[in-house]
PDB file of C-alpha atoms in Angstrom:
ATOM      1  CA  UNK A1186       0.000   0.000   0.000  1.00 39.00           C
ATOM      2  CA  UNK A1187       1.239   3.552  -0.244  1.00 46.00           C
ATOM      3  CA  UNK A1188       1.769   6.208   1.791  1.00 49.00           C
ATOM      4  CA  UNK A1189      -0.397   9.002   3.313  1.00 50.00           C
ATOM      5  CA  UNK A1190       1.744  12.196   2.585  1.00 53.00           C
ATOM      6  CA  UNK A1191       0.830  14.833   5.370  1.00 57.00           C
ATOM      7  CA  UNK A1192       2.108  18.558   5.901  1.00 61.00           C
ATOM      8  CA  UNK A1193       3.724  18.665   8.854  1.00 60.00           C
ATOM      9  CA  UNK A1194       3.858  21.857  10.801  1.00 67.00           C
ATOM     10  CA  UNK A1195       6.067  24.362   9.989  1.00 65.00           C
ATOM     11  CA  UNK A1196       7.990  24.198  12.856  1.00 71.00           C
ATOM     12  CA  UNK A1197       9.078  21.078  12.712  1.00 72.00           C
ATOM     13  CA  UNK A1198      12.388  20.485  10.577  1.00 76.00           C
ATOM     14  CA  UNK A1199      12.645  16.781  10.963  1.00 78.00           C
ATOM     15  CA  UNK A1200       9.244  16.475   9.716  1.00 73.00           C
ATOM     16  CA  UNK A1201      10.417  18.180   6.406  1.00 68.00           C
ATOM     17  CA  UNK A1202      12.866  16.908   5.615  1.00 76.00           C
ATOM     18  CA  UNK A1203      11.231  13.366   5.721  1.00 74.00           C
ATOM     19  CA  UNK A1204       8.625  15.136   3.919  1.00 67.00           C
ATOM     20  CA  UNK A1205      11.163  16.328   1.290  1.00 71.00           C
ATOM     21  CA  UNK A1206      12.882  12.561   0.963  1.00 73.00           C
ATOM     22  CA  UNK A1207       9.546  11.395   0.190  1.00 66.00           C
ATOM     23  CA  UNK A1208       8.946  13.795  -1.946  1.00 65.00           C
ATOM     24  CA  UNK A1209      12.673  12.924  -3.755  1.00 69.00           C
ATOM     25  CA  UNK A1210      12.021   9.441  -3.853  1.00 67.00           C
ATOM     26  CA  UNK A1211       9.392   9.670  -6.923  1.00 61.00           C
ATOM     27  CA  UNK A1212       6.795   7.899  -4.755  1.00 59.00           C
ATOM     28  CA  UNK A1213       4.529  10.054  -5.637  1.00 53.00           C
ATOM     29  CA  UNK A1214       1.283  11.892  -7.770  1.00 49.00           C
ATOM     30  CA  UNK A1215      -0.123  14.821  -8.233  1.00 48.00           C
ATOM     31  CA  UNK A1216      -4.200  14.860  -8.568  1.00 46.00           C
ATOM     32  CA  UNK A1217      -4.427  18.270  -9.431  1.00 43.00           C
ATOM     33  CA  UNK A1218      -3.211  20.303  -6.200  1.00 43.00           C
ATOM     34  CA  UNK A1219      -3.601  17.060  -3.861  1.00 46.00           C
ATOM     35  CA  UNK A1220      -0.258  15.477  -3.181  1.00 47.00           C
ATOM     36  CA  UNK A1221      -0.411  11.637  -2.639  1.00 49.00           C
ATOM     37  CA  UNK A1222       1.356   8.137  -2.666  1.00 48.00           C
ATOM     38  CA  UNK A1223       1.115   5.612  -5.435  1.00 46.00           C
ATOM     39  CA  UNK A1224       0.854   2.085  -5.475  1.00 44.00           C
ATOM     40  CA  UNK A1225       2.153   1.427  -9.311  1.00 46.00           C
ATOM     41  CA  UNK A1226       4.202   4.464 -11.095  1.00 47.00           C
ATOM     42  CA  UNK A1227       2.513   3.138 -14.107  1.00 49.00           C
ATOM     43  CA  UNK A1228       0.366   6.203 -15.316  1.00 48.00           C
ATOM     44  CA  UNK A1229      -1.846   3.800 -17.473  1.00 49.00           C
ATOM     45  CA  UNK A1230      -2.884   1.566 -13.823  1.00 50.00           C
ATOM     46  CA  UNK A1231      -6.244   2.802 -13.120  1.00 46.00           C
ATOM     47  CA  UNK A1232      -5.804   1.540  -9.795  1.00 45.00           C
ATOM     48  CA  UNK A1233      -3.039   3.735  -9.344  1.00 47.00           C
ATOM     49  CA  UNK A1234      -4.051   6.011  -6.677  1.00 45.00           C
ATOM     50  CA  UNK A1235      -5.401   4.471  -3.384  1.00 45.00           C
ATOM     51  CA  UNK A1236      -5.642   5.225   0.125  1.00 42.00           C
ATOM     52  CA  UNK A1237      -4.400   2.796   2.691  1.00 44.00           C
ATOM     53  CA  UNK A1238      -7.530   0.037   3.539  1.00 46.00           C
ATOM     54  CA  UNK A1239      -9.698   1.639   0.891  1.00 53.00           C
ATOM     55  CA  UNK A1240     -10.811  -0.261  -2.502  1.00 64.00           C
ATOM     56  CA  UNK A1241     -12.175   1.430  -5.508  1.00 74.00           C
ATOM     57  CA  UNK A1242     -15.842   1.667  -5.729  1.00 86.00           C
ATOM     58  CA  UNK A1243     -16.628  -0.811  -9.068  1.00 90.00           C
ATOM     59  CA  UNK A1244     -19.840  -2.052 -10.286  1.00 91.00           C
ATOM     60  CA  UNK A1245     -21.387  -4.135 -13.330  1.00 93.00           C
ATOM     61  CA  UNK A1246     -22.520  -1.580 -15.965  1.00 93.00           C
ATOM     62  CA  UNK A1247     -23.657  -2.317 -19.646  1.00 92.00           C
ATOM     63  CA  UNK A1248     -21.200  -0.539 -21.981  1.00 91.00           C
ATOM     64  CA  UNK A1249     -21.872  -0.442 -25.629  1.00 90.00           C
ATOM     65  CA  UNK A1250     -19.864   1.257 -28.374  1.00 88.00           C
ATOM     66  CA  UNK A1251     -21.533   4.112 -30.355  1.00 84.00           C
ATOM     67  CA  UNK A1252     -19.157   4.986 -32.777  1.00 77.00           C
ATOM     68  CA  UNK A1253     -20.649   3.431 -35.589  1.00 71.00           C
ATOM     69  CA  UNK A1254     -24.319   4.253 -34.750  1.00 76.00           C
ATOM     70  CA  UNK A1255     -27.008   3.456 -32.794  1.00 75.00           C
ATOM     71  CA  UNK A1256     -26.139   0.686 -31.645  1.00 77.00           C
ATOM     72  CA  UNK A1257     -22.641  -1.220 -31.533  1.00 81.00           C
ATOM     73  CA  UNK A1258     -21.189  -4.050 -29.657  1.00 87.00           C
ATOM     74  CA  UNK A1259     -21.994  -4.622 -26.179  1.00 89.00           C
ATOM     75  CA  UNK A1260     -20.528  -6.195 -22.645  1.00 92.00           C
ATOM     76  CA  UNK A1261     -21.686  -6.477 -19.453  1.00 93.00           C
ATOM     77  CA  UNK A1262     -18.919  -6.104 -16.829  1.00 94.00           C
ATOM     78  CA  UNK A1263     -16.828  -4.143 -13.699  1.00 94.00           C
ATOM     79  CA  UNK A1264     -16.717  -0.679 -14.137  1.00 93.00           C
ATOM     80  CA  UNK A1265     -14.439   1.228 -11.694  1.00 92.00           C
ATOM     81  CA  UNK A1266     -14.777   4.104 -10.470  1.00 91.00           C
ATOM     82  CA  UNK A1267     -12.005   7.228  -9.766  1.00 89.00           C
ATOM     83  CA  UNK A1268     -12.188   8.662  -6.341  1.00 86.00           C
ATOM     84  CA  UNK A1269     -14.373  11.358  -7.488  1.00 85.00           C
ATOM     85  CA  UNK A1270     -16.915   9.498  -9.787  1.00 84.00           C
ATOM     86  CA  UNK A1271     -15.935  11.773 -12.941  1.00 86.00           C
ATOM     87  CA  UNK A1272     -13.766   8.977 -14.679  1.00 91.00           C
ATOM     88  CA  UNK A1273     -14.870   5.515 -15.319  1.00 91.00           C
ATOM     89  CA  UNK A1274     -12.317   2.415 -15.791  1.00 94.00           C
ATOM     90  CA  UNK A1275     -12.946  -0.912 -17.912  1.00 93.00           C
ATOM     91  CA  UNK A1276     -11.037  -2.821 -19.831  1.00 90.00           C
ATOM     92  CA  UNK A1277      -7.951  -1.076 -19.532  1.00 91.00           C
ATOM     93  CA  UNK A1278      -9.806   2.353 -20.728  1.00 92.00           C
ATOM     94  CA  UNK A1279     -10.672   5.379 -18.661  1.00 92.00           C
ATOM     95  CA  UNK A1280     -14.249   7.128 -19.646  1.00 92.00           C
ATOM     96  CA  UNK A1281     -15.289  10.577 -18.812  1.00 91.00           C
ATOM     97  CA  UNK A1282     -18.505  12.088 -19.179  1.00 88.00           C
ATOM     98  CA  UNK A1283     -20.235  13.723 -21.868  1.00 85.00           C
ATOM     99  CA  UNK A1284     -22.227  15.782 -19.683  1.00 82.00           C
ATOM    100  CA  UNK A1285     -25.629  15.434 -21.844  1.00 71.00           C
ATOM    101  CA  UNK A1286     -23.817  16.512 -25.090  1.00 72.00           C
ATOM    102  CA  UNK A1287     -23.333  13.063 -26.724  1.00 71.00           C
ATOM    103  CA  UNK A1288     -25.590  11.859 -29.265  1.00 73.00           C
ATOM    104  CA  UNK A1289     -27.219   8.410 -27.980  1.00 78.00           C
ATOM    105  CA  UNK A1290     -24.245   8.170 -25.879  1.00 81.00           C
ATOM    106  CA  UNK A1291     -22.986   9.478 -22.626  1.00 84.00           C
ATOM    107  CA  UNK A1292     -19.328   8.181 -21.927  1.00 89.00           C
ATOM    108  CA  UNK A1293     -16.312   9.114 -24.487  1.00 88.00           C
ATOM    109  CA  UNK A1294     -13.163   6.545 -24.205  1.00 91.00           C
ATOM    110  CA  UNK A1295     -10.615   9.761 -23.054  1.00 90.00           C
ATOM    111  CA  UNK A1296      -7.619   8.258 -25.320  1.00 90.00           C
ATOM    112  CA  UNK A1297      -9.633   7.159 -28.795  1.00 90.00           C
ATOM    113  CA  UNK A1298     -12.641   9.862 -28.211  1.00 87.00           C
ATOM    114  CA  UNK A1299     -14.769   7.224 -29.179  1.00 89.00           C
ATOM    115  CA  UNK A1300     -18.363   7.287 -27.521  1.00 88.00           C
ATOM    116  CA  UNK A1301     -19.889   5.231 -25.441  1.00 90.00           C
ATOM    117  CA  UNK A1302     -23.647   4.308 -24.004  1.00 89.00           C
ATOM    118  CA  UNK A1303     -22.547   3.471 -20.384  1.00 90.00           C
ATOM    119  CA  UNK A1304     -25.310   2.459 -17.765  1.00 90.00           C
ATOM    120  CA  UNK A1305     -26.782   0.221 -14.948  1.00 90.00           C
ATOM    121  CA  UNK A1306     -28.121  -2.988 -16.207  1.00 90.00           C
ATOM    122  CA  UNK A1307     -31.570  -3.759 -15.926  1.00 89.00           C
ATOM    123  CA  UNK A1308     -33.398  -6.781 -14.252  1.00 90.00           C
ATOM    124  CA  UNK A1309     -35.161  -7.289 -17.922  1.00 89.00           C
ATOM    125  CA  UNK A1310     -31.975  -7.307 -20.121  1.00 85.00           C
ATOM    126  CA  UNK A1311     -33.188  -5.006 -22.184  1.00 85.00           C
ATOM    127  CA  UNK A1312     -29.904  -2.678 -21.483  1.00 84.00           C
ATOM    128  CA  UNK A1313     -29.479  -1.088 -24.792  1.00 80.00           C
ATOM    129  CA  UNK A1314     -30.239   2.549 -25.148  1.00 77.00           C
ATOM    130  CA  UNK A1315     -32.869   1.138 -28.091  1.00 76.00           C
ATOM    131  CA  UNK A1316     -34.052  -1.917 -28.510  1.00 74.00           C
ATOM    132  CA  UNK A1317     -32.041  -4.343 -30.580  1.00 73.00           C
ATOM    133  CA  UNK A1318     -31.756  -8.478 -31.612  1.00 69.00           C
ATOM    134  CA  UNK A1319     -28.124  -8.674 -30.403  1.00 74.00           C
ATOM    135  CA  UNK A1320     -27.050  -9.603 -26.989  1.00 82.00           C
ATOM    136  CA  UNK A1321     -24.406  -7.880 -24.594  1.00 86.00           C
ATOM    137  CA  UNK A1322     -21.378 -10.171 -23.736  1.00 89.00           C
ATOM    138  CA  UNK A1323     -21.264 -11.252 -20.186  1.00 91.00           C
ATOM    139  CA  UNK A1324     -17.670 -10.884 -18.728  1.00 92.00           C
ATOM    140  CA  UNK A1325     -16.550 -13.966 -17.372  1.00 91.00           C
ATOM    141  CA  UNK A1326     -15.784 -12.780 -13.876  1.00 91.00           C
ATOM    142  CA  UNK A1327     -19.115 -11.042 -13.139  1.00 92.00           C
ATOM    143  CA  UNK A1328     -20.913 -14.083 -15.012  1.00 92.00           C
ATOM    144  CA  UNK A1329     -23.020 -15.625 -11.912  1.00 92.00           C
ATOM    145  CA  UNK A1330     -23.559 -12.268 -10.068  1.00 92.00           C
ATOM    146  CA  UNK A1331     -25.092 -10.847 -12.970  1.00 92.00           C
ATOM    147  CA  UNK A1332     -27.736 -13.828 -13.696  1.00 92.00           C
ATOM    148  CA  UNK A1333     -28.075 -14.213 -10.135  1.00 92.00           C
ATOM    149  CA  UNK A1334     -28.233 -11.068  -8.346  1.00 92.00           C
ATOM    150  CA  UNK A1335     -29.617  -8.471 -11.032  1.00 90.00           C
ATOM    151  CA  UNK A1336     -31.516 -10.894 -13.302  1.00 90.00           C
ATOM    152  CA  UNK A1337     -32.659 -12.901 -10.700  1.00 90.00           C
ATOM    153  CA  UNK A1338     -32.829 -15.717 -12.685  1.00 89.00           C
ATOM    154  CA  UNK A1339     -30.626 -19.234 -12.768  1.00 87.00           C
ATOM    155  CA  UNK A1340     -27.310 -18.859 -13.930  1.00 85.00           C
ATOM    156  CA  UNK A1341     -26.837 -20.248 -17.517  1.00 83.00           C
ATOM    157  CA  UNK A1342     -23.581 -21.519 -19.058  1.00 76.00           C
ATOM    158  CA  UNK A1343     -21.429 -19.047 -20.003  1.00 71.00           C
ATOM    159  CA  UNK A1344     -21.183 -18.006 -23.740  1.00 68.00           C
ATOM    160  CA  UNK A1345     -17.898 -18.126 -25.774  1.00 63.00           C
ATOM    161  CA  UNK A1346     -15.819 -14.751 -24.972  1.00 55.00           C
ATOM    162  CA  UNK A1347     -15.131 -12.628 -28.160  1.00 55.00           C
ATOM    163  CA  UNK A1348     -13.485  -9.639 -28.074  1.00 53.00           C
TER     164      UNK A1348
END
């Protein structure tokens, strides 16, 4: 785990100049004017930043891709969430919002700028923003807690990943 960085007083010189070797080290990242400690100095980790005995917030989300129209491929899986809510993390992509300008979608992938229909799923499976014969792909690790726990029905065999 890493470590809490706090300001010590300013009377205290031994304090700063631990504060300064930590500081030296390269142990840590800035999120915006809040200095803290990192876990992985990988910038592309979206588990990067974490405080100590505290796990990301993540839930199972539908997530289709809306570059091509209205509708696109779709998967059901673990969305992450930053600290803050404002950027989403699946599949080794971060999401922000579109703030209600997107057409038919409301997440953007922040490297490709591709958009993105990003929501709960529902106890019906009807998850798409519009109705449509394809099926979402169920992620393998969120397989029986999604037929069990939001469809509430028995869990059937998985389906053949494609990606």
């Amino acid at each position: 785990m890493g470590i809490d960085f706090r300001v010590p007083k300013v009377s205290d010189i031994k304090a700063w100049q631990k504060a300064e070797a930590f500081i030296l080290s390269g142990n840590i990242y800035y999120l915006g004017n809040l200095l803290v400690s990192v876990e992985s100095p990988d910038p592309a980790d979206p588990q990067r930043v974490r405080a100590p005995g505290r796990r990301a917030k993540s839930r199972i989300m539908y997530i289709e891709l809306k570059a091509g129209g209205l509708t696109g491929p779709a998967r059901i899986g673990r969305v992450t969430f930053s600290k803050t809510g404002a950027t989403l993390y699946y599949g080794g992509k971060s999401f922000r919002s579109l703030k209600g300008f997107g057409y038919k979608s409301n997440y953007f992938d922040v490297e490709s700028g591709e958009e993105y229909w990003i929501s709960g799923p529902r106890k019906d499976g009807r998850d798409g923003l519009y109705p449509s014969h394809a099926t979402a792909t169920v992620d393998a690790d969120v397989h029986d807690e999604y037929w069990t726990k939001i469809r509430g029905l028995p869990v059937p065999p998985p389906a053949k990943a494609t990606k």
